[in-house]
C-alpha positions as a LaTeX table, in Angstrom:
\begin{tabular}{lrrr}
\hline
Residue & $x$ (\AA) & $y$ (\AA) & $z$ (\AA) \\
\hline
Unk1 & $-158.35$ & $-39.87$ & 179.90 \\
Unk2 & $-160.96$ & $-39.13$ & 182.83 \\
Unk3 & $-164.08$ & $-40.18$ & 181.63 \\
Unk4 & $-167.09$ & $-36.77$ & 181.30 \\
Unk5 & $-170.08$ & $-39.12$ & 180.06 \\
Unk6 & $-171.84$ & $-38.01$ & 183.56 \\
Unk7 & $-171.09$ & $-34.74$ & 182.84 \\
Unk8 & $-172.35$ & $-34.40$ & 179.39 \\
Unk9 & $-175.70$ & $-36.55$ & 179.97 \\
Unk10 & $-176.33$ & $-33.76$ & 182.70 \\
Unk11 & $-175.27$ & $-31.13$ & 180.47 \\
Unk12 & $-178.41$ & $-32.89$ & 177.82 \\
Unk13 & $-181.09$ & $-33.10$ & 181.68 \\
Unk14 & $-179.60$ & $-29.24$ & 181.33 \\
Unk15 & $-180.17$ & $-28.65$ & 178.41 \\
Unk16 & $-183.90$ & $-30.21$ & 178.56 \\
Unk17 & $-185.03$ & $-28.15$ & 181.20 \\
Unk18 & $-184.37$ & $-24.58$ & 179.54 \\
Unk19 & $-185.68$ & $-26.27$ & 176.45 \\
Unk20 & $-188.75$ & $-25.90$ & 178.03 \\
Unk21 & $-188.73$ & $-22.35$ & 179.47 \\
Unk22 & $-187.42$ & $-20.96$ & 176.43 \\
Unk23 & $-189.88$ & $-22.84$ & 174.31 \\
Unk24 & $-192.86$ & $-21.74$ & 177.31 \\
Unk25 & $-192.06$ & $-18.05$ & 176.20 \\
Unk26 & $-191.18$ & $-18.01$ & 172.46 \\
Unk27 & $-193.20$ & $-15.75$ & 170.35 \\
Unk28 & $-195.39$ & $-14.93$ & 173.59 \\
Unk29 & $-197.37$ & $-11.81$ & 173.19 \\
Unk30 & $-196.15$ & $-10.08$ & 176.53 \\
Unk31 & $-192.47$ & $-11.49$ & 176.35 \\
Unk32 & $-191.09$ & $-9.05$ & 178.83 \\
Unk33 & $-187.47$ & $-7.35$ & 177.22 \\
Unk34 & $-184.81$ & $-5.41$ & 179.44 \\
Unk35 & $-181.90$ & $-3.60$ & 177.29 \\
Unk36 & $-178.74$ & $-4.47$ & 179.56 \\
Unk37 & $-175.46$ & $-2.09$ & 179.68 \\
Unk38 & $-174.27$ & $-3.33$ & 177.12 \\
Unk39 & $-176.82$ & $-2.38$ & 174.41 \\
Unk40 & $-177.56$ & $-5.55$ & 174.35 \\
Unk41 & $-181.63$ & $-7.41$ & 174.83 \\
Unk42 & $-182.33$ & $-10.10$ & 177.65 \\
Unk43 & $-185.59$ & $-11.21$ & 178.30 \\
Unk44 & $-187.20$ & $-13.26$ & 181.00 \\
Unk45 & $-186.71$ & $-16.27$ & 179.29 \\
Unk46 & $-182.90$ & $-15.39$ & 179.61 \\
Unk47 & $-183.18$ & $-15.21$ & 183.56 \\
Unk48 & $-185.37$ & $-17.98$ & 184.02 \\
Unk49 & $-183.04$ & $-20.43$ & 181.73 \\
Unk50 & $-180.16$ & $-19.52$ & 183.55 \\
Unk51 & $-181.76$ & $-19.96$ & 186.98 \\
Unk52 & $-182.78$ & $-23.45$ & 186.56 \\
Unk53 & $-179.72$ & $-24.16$ & 185.52 \\
Unk54 & $-177.63$ & $-22.91$ & 188.40 \\
Unk55 & $-180.44$ & $-24.60$ & 190.77 \\
Unk56 & $-179.74$ & $-28.10$ & 189.44 \\
Unk57 & $-175.88$ & $-27.55$ & 189.13 \\
Unk58 & $-176.46$ & $-26.54$ & 192.48 \\
Unk59 & $-177.67$ & $-29.86$ & 193.59 \\
Unk60 & $-176.17$ & $-32.03$ & 191.18 \\
Unk61 & $-172.27$ & $-30.47$ & 191.13 \\
Unk62 & $-172.34$ & $-28.26$ & 194.30 \\
Unk63 & $-168.57$ & $-28.15$ & 194.11 \\
Unk64 & $-168.04$ & $-26.91$ & 190.57 \\
Unk65 & $-168.04$ & $-22.86$ & 189.79 \\
Unk66 & $-170.67$ & $-21.53$ & 186.85 \\
Unk67 & $-170.22$ & $-18.43$ & 184.93 \\
Unk68 & $-173.05$ & $-17.51$ & 183.08 \\
Unk69 & $-174.34$ & $-14.41$ & 180.93 \\
Unk70 & $-176.60$ & $-13.49$ & 183.07 \\
Unk71 & $-175.92$ & $-13.67$ & 186.05 \\
Unk72 & $-171.79$ & $-13.44$ & 185.71 \\
Unk73 & $-169.40$ & $-15.56$ & 188.00 \\
Unk74 & $-170.21$ & $-18.18$ & 190.87 \\
Unk75 & $-167.51$ & $-20.08$ & 192.91 \\
Unk76 & $-164.01$ & $-21.46$ & 192.00 \\
Unk77 & $-162.04$ & $-24.63$ & 191.85 \\
Unk78 & $-161.24$ & $-26.65$ & 188.94 \\
Unk79 & $-164.02$ & $-27.65$ & 187.14 \\
Unk80 & $-166.26$ & $-24.59$ & 185.55 \\
Unk81 & $-169.48$ & $-24.48$ & 183.89 \\
Unk82 & $-170.16$ & $-21.41$ & 181.14 \\
Unk83 & $-173.80$ & $-21.08$ & 180.25 \\
Unk84 & $-175.35$ & $-19.02$ & 177.46 \\
Unk85 & $-179.57$ & $-19.32$ & 178.40 \\
Unk86 & $-180.24$ & $-18.28$ & 175.59 \\
Unk87 & $-177.88$ & $-17.46$ & 172.58 \\
Unk88 & $-179.91$ & $-15.60$ & 169.82 \\
Unk89 & $-181.75$ & $-13.51$ & 172.08 \\
Unk90 & $-182.46$ & $-10.50$ & 169.55 \\
Unk91 & $-183.95$ & $-13.44$ & 166.92 \\
Unk92 & $-185.84$ & $-15.26$ & 169.66 \\
Unk93 & $-187.97$ & $-11.54$ & 171.11 \\
Unk94 & $-188.15$ & $-10.82$ & 166.66 \\
Unk95 & $-189.24$ & $-14.93$ & 166.92 \\
Unk96 & $-186.96$ & $-16.10$ & 164.61 \\
Unk97 & $-186.23$ & $-19.58$ & 165.80 \\
Unk98 & $-182.28$ & $-19.51$ & 165.20 \\
Unk99 & $-181.41$ & $-19.38$ & 168.94 \\
Unk100 & $-179.86$ & $-22.13$ & 171.59 \\
Unk101 & $-178.77$ & $-23.13$ & 174.64 \\
Unk102 & $-175.59$ & $-23.34$ & 174.85 \\
Unk103 & $-173.69$ & $-25.53$ & 177.64 \\
Unk104 & $-170.00$ & $-26.59$ & 178.70 \\
Unk105 & $-167.87$ & $-27.99$ & 181.39 \\
Unk106 & $-164.20$ & $-26.34$ & 181.33 \\
Unk107 & $-161.27$ & $-27.81$ & 183.65 \\
Unk108 & $-158.52$ & $-27.04$ & 184.78 \\
Unk109 & $-155.18$ & $-29.11$ & 183.98 \\
Unk110 & $-151.29$ & $-29.20$ & 183.39 \\
Unk111 & $-152.02$ & $-27.37$ & 180.34 \\
Unk112 & $-154.53$ & $-24.88$ & 181.68 \\
Unk113 & $-158.25$ & $-24.35$ & 180.74 \\
Unk114 & $-159.82$ & $-27.23$ & 178.33 \\
Unk115 & $-163.48$ & $-27.44$ & 177.25 \\
Unk116 & $-164.04$ & $-31.42$ & 177.97 \\
Unk117 & $-168.06$ & $-31.10$ & 177.59 \\
Unk118 & $-170.25$ & $-29.25$ & 175.28 \\
Unk119 & $-174.41$ & $-29.16$ & 174.32 \\
Unk120 & $-175.93$ & $-26.69$ & 172.38 \\
Unk121 & $-179.44$ & $-26.92$ & 171.78 \\
Unk122 & $-182.01$ & $-25.13$ & 169.55 \\
Unk123 & $-185.24$ & $-26.26$ & 169.96 \\
Unk124 & $-187.20$ & $-24.11$ & 168.00 \\
Unk125 & $-184.93$ & $-25.79$ & 164.73 \\
Unk126 & $-185.27$ & $-28.79$ & 166.58 \\
Unk127 & $-182.03$ & $-29.72$ & 166.72 \\
Unk128 & $-179.11$ & $-30.38$ & 169.47 \\
Unk129 & $-175.91$ & $-31.08$ & 169.12 \\
Unk130 & $-173.33$ & $-32.48$ & 172.31 \\
Unk131 & $-169.76$ & $-33.75$ & 172.77 \\
Unk132 & $-167.15$ & $-34.71$ & 175.25 \\
Unk133 & $-163.59$ & $-34.95$ & 175.07 \\
Unk134 & $-162.23$ & $-38.17$ & 173.82 \\
Unk135 & $-165.77$ & $-39.82$ & 172.51 \\
Unk136 & $-166.58$ & $-37.60$ & 169.05 \\
Unk137 & $-169.83$ & $-34.96$ & 168.58 \\
Unk138 & $-173.08$ & $-36.24$ & 167.66 \\
Unk139 & $-176.49$ & $-34.28$ & 166.66 \\
Unk140 & $-180.22$ & $-35.97$ & 166.94 \\
Unk141 & $-183.02$ & $-35.70$ & 169.39 \\
Unk142 & $-181.36$ & $-38.13$ & 172.45 \\
Unk143 & $-177.93$ & $-39.61$ & 173.24 \\
Unk144 & $-179.30$ & $-43.18$ & 172.50 \\
Unk145 & $-180.59$ & $-41.40$ & 168.91 \\
Unk146 & $-178.03$ & $-40.01$ & 167.11 \\
Unk147 & $-175.55$ & $-39.68$ & 164.32 \\
Unk148 & $-171.87$ & $-38.86$ & 164.47 \\
Unk149 & $-170.70$ & $-35.92$ & 162.81 \\
Unk150 & $-167.67$ & $-35.04$ & 161.01 \\
Unk151 & $-166.06$ & $-31.64$ & 159.09 \\
Unk152 & $-165.82$ & $-31.62$ & 155.64 \\
Unk153 & $-163.29$ & $-32.60$ & 153.56 \\
Unk154 & $-162.47$ & $-29.37$ & 151.53 \\
Unk155 & $-158.58$ & $-28.23$ & 151.28 \\
Unk156 & $-159.04$ & $-24.68$ & 149.19 \\
Unk157 & $-160.30$ & $-21.74$ & 150.00 \\
Unk158 & $-162.14$ & $-21.44$ & 146.40 \\
Unk159 & $-164.16$ & $-24.81$ & 147.20 \\
Unk160 & $-165.03$ & $-23.20$ & 150.63 \\
Unk161 & $-168.55$ & $-22.24$ & 152.27 \\
Unk162 & $-167.62$ & $-19.17$ & 154.58 \\
Unk163 & $-170.43$ & $-18.57$ & 157.54 \\
Unk164 & $-169.95$ & $-15.02$ & 159.45 \\
Unk165 & $-172.51$ & $-13.17$ & 161.85 \\
Unk166 & $-172.55$ & $-9.42$ & 160.68 \\
Unk167 & $-169.98$ & $-6.90$ & 158.47 \\
Unk168 & $-169.60$ & $-3.93$ & 161.59 \\
Unk169 & $-167.96$ & $-6.16$ & 164.14 \\
Unk170 & $-165.30$ & $-6.62$ & 161.73 \\
Unk171 & $-165.21$ & $-3.00$ & 160.46 \\
Unk172 & $-164.99$ & $-1.72$ & 164.33 \\
Unk173 & $-162.03$ & $-4.81$ & 165.37 \\
Unk174 & $-160.29$ & $-2.95$ & 162.16 \\
Unk175 & $-160.44$ & $-6.57$ & 160.33 \\
Unk176 & $-162.62$ & $-5.70$ & 157.38 \\
Unk177 & $-160.04$ & $-5.28$ & 154.67 \\
Unk178 & $-158.90$ & $-9.09$ & 155.48 \\
Unk179 & $-162.50$ & $-10.56$ & 155.81 \\
Unk180 & $-163.56$ & $-9.18$ & 152.81 \\
Unk181 & $-160.41$ & $-10.01$ & 150.83 \\
Unk182 & $-160.92$ & $-13.75$ & 152.73 \\
Unk183 & $-165.13$ & $-13.93$ & 151.36 \\
Unk184 & $-164.12$ & $-13.11$ & 147.85 \\
Unk185 & $-162.01$ & $-16.00$ & 147.70 \\
Unk186 & $-164.39$ & $-18.29$ & 149.09 \\
Unk187 & $-166.76$ & $-20.23$ & 146.95 \\
Unk188 & $-169.90$ & $-19.14$ & 148.78 \\
Unk189 & $-170.83$ & $-17.00$ & 151.84 \\
Unk190 & $-173.41$ & $-16.57$ & 154.69 \\
Unk191 & $-174.68$ & $-14.57$ & 157.38 \\
Unk192 & $-175.88$ & $-17.58$ & 159.25 \\
Unk193 & $-174.87$ & $-15.44$ & 162.92 \\
Unk194 & $-174.67$ & $-16.96$ & 166.66 \\
Unk195 & $-174.29$ & $-20.46$ & 166.95 \\
Unk196 & $-175.56$ & $-22.11$ & 163.83 \\
Unk197 & $-172.58$ & $-21.68$ & 161.82 \\
Unk198 & $-170.03$ & $-23.59$ & 164.22 \\
Unk199 & $-173.11$ & $-26.67$ & 164.11 \\
Unk200 & $-172.45$ & $-26.45$ & 160.46 \\
Unk201 & $-168.80$ & $-26.67$ & 160.48 \\
Unk202 & $-169.17$ & $-29.22$ & 163.36 \\
Unk203 & $-171.37$ & $-31.25$ & 160.37 \\
Unk204 & $-169.68$ & $-30.61$ & 157.47 \\
Unk205 & $-171.85$ & $-28.52$ & 155.64 \\
Unk206 & $-170.00$ & $-25.15$ & 156.33 \\
Unk207 & $-166.51$ & $-25.12$ & 156.18 \\
Unk208 & $-165.15$ & $-22.20$ & 158.10 \\
Unk209 & $-166.73$ & $-19.42$ & 160.10 \\
Unk210 & $-165.47$ & $-16.11$ & 162.24 \\
Unk211 & $-166.06$ & $-13.79$ & 164.62 \\
Unk212 & $-164.55$ & $-10.84$ & 165.40 \\
Unk213 & $-165.61$ & $-10.20$ & 168.90 \\
Unk214 & $-167.19$ & $-12.85$ & 171.25 \\
Unk215 & $-167.03$ & $-14.09$ & 174.96 \\
Unk216 & $-166.52$ & $-17.24$ & 176.55 \\
Unk217 & $-170.29$ & $-18.20$ & 176.82 \\
Unk218 & $-170.44$ & $-17.16$ & 172.90 \\
Unk219 & $-167.70$ & $-19.87$ & 172.55 \\
Unk220 & $-167.07$ & $-22.82$ & 175.41 \\
Unk221 & $-169.39$ & $-25.73$ & 173.81 \\
Unk222 & $-169.27$ & $-24.27$ & 170.32 \\
Unk223 & $-165.18$ & $-25.35$ & 170.73 \\
Unk224 & $-166.13$ & $-28.96$ & 171.93 \\
Unk225 & $-168.20$ & $-29.81$ & 169.57 \\
Unk226 & $-165.75$ & $-28.74$ & 166.34 \\
Unk227 & $-162.87$ & $-29.82$ & 167.47 \\
Unk228 & $-164.57$ & $-33.37$ & 168.88 \\
Unk229 & $-166.04$ & $-33.21$ & 165.18 \\
Unk230 & $-162.75$ & $-33.31$ & 163.98 \\
Unk231 & $-162.22$ & $-29.48$ & 162.95 \\
Unk232 & $-160.60$ & $-26.73$ & 164.73 \\
Unk233 & $-161.63$ & $-23.80$ & 167.17 \\
Unk234 & $-158.80$ & $-20.97$ & 167.94 \\
Unk235 & $-158.89$ & $-16.93$ & 168.28 \\
Unk236 & $-157.94$ & $-14.95$ & 165.22 \\
Unk237 & $-154.67$ & $-15.00$ & 166.50 \\
Unk238 & $-154.67$ & $-18.49$ & 165.94 \\
Unk239 & $-154.39$ & $-19.13$ & 169.97 \\
Unk240 & $-156.55$ & $-22.69$ & 170.17 \\
Unk241 & $-159.45$ & $-22.70$ & 172.51 \\
Unk242 & $-162.59$ & $-20.12$ & 172.98 \\
Unk243 & $-160.61$ & $-17.76$ & 175.34 \\
Unk244 & $-159.60$ & $-15.59$ & 173.11 \\
Unk245 & $-162.03$ & $-12.77$ & 172.59 \\
Unk246 & $-162.66$ & $-14.02$ & 169.33 \\
Unk247 & $-163.43$ & $-16.96$ & 167.38 \\
Unk248 & $-162.15$ & $-18.82$ & 164.02 \\
Unk249 & $-163.43$ & $-22.16$ & 163.16 \\
Unk250 & $-162.78$ & $-24.73$ & 160.34 \\
Unk251 & $-162.40$ & $-28.27$ & 159.09 \\
Unk252 & $-158.43$ & $-27.98$ & 160.26 \\
Unk253 & $-157.73$ & $-28.58$ & 156.56 \\
Unk254 & $-158.16$ & $-24.27$ & 156.02 \\
Unk255 & $-157.57$ & $-22.97$ & 159.39 \\
Unk256 & $-154.32$ & $-21.21$ & 158.61 \\
Unk257 & $-154.90$ & $-20.40$ & 155.05 \\
Unk258 & $-158.59$ & $-18.65$ & 156.73 \\
Unk259 & $-156.19$ & $-17.38$ & 159.72 \\
Unk260 & $-153.87$ & $-15.24$ & 157.32 \\
Unk261 & $-156.54$ & $-13.21$ & 156.27 \\
Unk262 & $-158.46$ & $-12.71$ & 159.60 \\
Unk263 & $-155.09$ & $-12.74$ & 162.11 \\
Unk264 & $-154.36$ & $-9.35$ & 161.41 \\
Unk265 & $-155.62$ & $-6.24$ & 162.70 \\
\hline
\end{tabular}
């Protein structure tokens, strides 16, 4: 199995640079916020963080491709870095500390594209999570000070904690009925949103989570971390990986039960 530890160390360096840039502007009174064509906000911090990451990748991995939320796709080849400079920009703009930089490495193999490195760094929460293929998932302050992550052992929906982002997306996708049926059959539901529920699935504090519409940069890092923690990450149609335009993540034991409610449109 290929060793991706050097790539993981690089992803931490990239996250350190992004954290410094985003925290410097978090809650700034003169923060510049624009509206993108899809009507979502983007700040100067989003752009600066992605520019920093792209610049360091250009020096450290000049042959690798990059896909980022703010500046699109660059380069070609079997290795591609996937970057969301601030996942949770609406929270960032309002001073809510639940936002993170998401960095992933996807490689092309005989079976297609696969995520092999993922880092999720949430500096305003003082938290970071990471994983590399075959080495497990971890959380902590640094590579040398970390705790290994494991998904939960909950095997019944009646005992499960279910996390989601909002109701509106499920309604727009024609999946609201299934979502509501699932939520009624779970022990607990909470709308944490963005990257956080996936990290809680990896930690074992949440058992299932799902979102009806996402981009690759929203999912690629989460996918690696959930899988390396022992869970499963797929589309709502049950195709494993972060490439289906939506997401379902679980401890693995509850995945098919969850998809039974959410998989139909």
